[in-house]
CSV table of C-alpha atoms in Angstrom, one decimal:
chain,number,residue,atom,x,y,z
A,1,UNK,CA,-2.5,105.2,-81.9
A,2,UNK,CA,-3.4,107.0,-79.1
A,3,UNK,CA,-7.6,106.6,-79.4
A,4,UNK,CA,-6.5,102.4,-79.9
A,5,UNK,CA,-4.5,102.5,-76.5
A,6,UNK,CA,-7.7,104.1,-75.0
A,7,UNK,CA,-10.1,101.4,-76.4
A,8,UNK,CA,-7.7,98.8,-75.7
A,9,UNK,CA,-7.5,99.8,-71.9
A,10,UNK,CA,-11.1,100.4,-71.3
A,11,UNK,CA,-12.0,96.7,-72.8
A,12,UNK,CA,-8.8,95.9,-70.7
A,13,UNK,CA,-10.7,97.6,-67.5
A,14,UNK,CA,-14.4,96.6,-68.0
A,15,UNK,CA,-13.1,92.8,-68.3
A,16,UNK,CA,-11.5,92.4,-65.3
A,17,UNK,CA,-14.3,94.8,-63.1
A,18,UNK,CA,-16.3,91.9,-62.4
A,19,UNK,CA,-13.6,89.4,-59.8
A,20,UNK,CA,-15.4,88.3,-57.4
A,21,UNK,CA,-13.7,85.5,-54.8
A,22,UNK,CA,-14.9,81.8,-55.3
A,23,UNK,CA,-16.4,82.0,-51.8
A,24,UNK,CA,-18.6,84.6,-52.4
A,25,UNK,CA,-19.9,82.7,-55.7
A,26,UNK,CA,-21.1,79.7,-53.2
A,27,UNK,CA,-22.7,80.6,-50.8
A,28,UNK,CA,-22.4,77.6,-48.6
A,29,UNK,CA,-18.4,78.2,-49.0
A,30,UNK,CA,-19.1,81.9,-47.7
A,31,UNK,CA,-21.4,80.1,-44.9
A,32,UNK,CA,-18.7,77.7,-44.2
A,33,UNK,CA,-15.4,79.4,-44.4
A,34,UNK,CA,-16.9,82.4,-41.9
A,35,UNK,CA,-16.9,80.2,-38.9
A,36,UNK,CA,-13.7,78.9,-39.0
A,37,UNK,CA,-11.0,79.8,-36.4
A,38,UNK,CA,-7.2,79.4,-36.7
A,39,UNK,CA,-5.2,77.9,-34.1
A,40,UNK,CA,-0.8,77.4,-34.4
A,41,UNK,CA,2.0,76.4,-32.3
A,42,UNK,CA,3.9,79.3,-31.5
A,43,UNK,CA,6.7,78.8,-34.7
A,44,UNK,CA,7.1,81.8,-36.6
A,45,UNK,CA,6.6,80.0,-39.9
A,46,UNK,CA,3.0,78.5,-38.8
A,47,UNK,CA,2.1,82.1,-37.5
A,48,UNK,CA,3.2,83.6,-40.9
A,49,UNK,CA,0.8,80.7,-42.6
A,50,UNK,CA,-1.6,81.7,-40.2
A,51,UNK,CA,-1.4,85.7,-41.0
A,52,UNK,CA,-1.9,84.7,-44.4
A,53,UNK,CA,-4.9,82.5,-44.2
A,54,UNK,CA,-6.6,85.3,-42.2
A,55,UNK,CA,-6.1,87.5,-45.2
A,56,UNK,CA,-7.8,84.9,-47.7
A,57,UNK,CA,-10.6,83.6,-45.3
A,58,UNK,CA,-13.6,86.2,-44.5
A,59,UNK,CA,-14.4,88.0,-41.6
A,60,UNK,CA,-15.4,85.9,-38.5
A,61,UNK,CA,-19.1,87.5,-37.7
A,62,UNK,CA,-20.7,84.1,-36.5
A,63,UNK,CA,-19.8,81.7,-33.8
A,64,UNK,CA,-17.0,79.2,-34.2
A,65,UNK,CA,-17.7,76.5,-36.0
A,66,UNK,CA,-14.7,74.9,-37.3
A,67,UNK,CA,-11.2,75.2,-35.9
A,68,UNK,CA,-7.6,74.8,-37.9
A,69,UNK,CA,-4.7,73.6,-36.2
A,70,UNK,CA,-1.4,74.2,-38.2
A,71,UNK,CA,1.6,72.7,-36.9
A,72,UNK,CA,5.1,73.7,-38.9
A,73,UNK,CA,8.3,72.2,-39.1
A,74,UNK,CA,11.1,73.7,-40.9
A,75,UNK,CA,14.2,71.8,-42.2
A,76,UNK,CA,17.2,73.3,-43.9
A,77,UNK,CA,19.3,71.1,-46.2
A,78,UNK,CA,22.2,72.2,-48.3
A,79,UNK,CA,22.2,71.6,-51.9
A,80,UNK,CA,25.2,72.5,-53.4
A,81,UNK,CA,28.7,73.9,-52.8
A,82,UNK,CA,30.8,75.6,-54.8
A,83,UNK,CA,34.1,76.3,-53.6
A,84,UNK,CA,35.6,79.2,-56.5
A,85,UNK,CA,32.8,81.2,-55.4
A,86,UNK,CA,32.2,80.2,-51.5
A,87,UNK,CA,29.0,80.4,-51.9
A,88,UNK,CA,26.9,77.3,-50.7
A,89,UNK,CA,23.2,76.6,-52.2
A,90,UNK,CA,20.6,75.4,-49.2
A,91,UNK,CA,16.8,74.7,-49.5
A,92,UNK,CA,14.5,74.9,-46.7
A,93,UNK,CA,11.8,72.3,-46.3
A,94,UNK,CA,8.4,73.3,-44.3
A,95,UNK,CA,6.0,70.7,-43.6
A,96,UNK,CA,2.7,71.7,-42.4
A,97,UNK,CA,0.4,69.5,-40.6
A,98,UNK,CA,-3.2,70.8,-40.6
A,99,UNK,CA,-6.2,69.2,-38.8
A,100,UNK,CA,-9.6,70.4,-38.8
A,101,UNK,CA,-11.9,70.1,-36.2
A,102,UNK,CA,-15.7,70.2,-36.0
A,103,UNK,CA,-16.6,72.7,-33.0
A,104,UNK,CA,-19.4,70.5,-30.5
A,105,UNK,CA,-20.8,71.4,-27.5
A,106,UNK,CA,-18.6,68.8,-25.3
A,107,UNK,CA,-15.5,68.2,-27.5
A,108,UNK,CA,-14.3,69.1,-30.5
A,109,UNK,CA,-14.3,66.5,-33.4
A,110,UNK,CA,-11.5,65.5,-35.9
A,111,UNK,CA,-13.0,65.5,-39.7
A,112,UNK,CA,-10.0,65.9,-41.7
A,113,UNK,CA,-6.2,65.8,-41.7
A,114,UNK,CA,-3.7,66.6,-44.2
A,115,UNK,CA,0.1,67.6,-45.1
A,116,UNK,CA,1.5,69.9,-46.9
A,117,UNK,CA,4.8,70.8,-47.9
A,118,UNK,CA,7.0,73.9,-49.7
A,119,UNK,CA,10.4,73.6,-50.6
A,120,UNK,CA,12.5,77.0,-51.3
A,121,UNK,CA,15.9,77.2,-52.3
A,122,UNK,CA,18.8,80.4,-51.5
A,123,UNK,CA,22.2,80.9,-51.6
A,124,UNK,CA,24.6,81.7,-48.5
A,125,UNK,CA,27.9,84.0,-49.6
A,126,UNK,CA,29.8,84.2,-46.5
A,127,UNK,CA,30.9,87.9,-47.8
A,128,UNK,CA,27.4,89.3,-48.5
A,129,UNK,CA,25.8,88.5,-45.0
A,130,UNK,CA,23.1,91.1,-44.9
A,131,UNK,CA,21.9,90.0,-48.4
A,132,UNK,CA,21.7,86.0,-47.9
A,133,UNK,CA,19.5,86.9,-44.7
A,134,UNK,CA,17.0,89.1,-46.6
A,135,UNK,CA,16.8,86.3,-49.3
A,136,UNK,CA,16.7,83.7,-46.1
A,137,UNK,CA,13.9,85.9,-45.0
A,138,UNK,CA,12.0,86.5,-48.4
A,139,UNK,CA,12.2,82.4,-49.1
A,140,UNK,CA,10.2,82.4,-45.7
A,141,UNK,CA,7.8,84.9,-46.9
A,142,UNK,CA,7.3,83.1,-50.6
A,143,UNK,CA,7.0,79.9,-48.8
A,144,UNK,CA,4.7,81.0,-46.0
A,145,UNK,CA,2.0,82.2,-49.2
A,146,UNK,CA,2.4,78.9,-51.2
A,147,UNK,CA,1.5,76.8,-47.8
A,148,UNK,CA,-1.2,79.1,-46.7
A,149,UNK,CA,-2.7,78.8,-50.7
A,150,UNK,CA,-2.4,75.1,-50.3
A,151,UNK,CA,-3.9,75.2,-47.2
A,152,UNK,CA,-7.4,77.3,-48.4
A,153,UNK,CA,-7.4,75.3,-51.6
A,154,UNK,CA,-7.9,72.2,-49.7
A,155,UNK,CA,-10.1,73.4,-47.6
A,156,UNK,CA,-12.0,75.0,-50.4
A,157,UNK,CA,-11.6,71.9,-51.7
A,158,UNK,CA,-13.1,69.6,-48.6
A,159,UNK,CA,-16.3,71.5,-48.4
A,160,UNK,CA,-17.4,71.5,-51.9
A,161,UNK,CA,-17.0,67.9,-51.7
A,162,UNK,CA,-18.7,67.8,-48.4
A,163,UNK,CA,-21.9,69.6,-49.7
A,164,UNK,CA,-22.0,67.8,-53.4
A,165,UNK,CA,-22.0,63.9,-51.2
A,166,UNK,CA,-24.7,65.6,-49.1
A,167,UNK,CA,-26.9,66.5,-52.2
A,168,UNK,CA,-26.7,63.2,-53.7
């Protein structure tokens, strides 16, 4: 048992030793994705998106080429109600509204606009106040990821197109 455990977790470990992000497999996305700077409004939820698209995107060494704008909006709806427990169900709504902008020597160039949204639902117990905020707080967090995801995907997503129309 113990020698099949030991096979089992070095097939385990040699097949997942060779990740390597999709940007570094293309090297135009590497080129691409390495001049892009992030701009926000000063929301916490677009500098949370923000924080986490720094973590995905690779290290700025060349000069600004591209610029991201992210502008959040946050929305908080309730859901549902229940009275036996008093507890009350709420979602919160972010929209984010990303531009992208070509960096030129005398203005900077709109090339593509999108939205994206991320819905997260919690629970508010009136009794329990310190645990609905940390769940309040956590839906932030979870939500924060999904957008900045979305966000690199379609970015991701924009230049790949953008260099297979110019190969055609």
């Amino acid at each position: 048992m113990r020698t099949f455990s030991l096979i089992f977790l070095s097939i385990f470990l040699a097949s997942c030793s060779g990740f390597t992000p999709l940007y570094e497999k293309k090297k135009f996305l590497a080129h691409k994705l390495n001049g892009i700077a992030i701009v926000t409004d000063k929301k916490k939820m677009s500098l949370s998106v923000k924080r986490d698209l720094l973590r995905k995107l690779p290290p700025l060494i060349e000069k600004i080429k591209y610029i991201v704008k992210i502008e959040t909006k946050t929305e908080n709806n309730s859901t549902v109600t229940s009275t036996d427990r008093k507890t009350s169900g709420y979602e919160i709504i972010t929209t984010a509204n990303v531009l992208l902008f070509k960096r030129n020597k005398k203005y900077d160039k709109k090339i593509f606009a999108f939205e994206e949204r991320g819905i997260g639902v919690f629970e508010i117990s009136p009794n329990q106040v310190l645990s609905t905020i940390a769940s309040r707080d956590r839906i932030f967090e979870i939500s924060s990821e999904s957008l900045s995801k979305s966000i690199f995907d379609r970015l991701i997503l924009f230049f790949s197109q953008k260099e297979y129309d110019s190969k055609k």
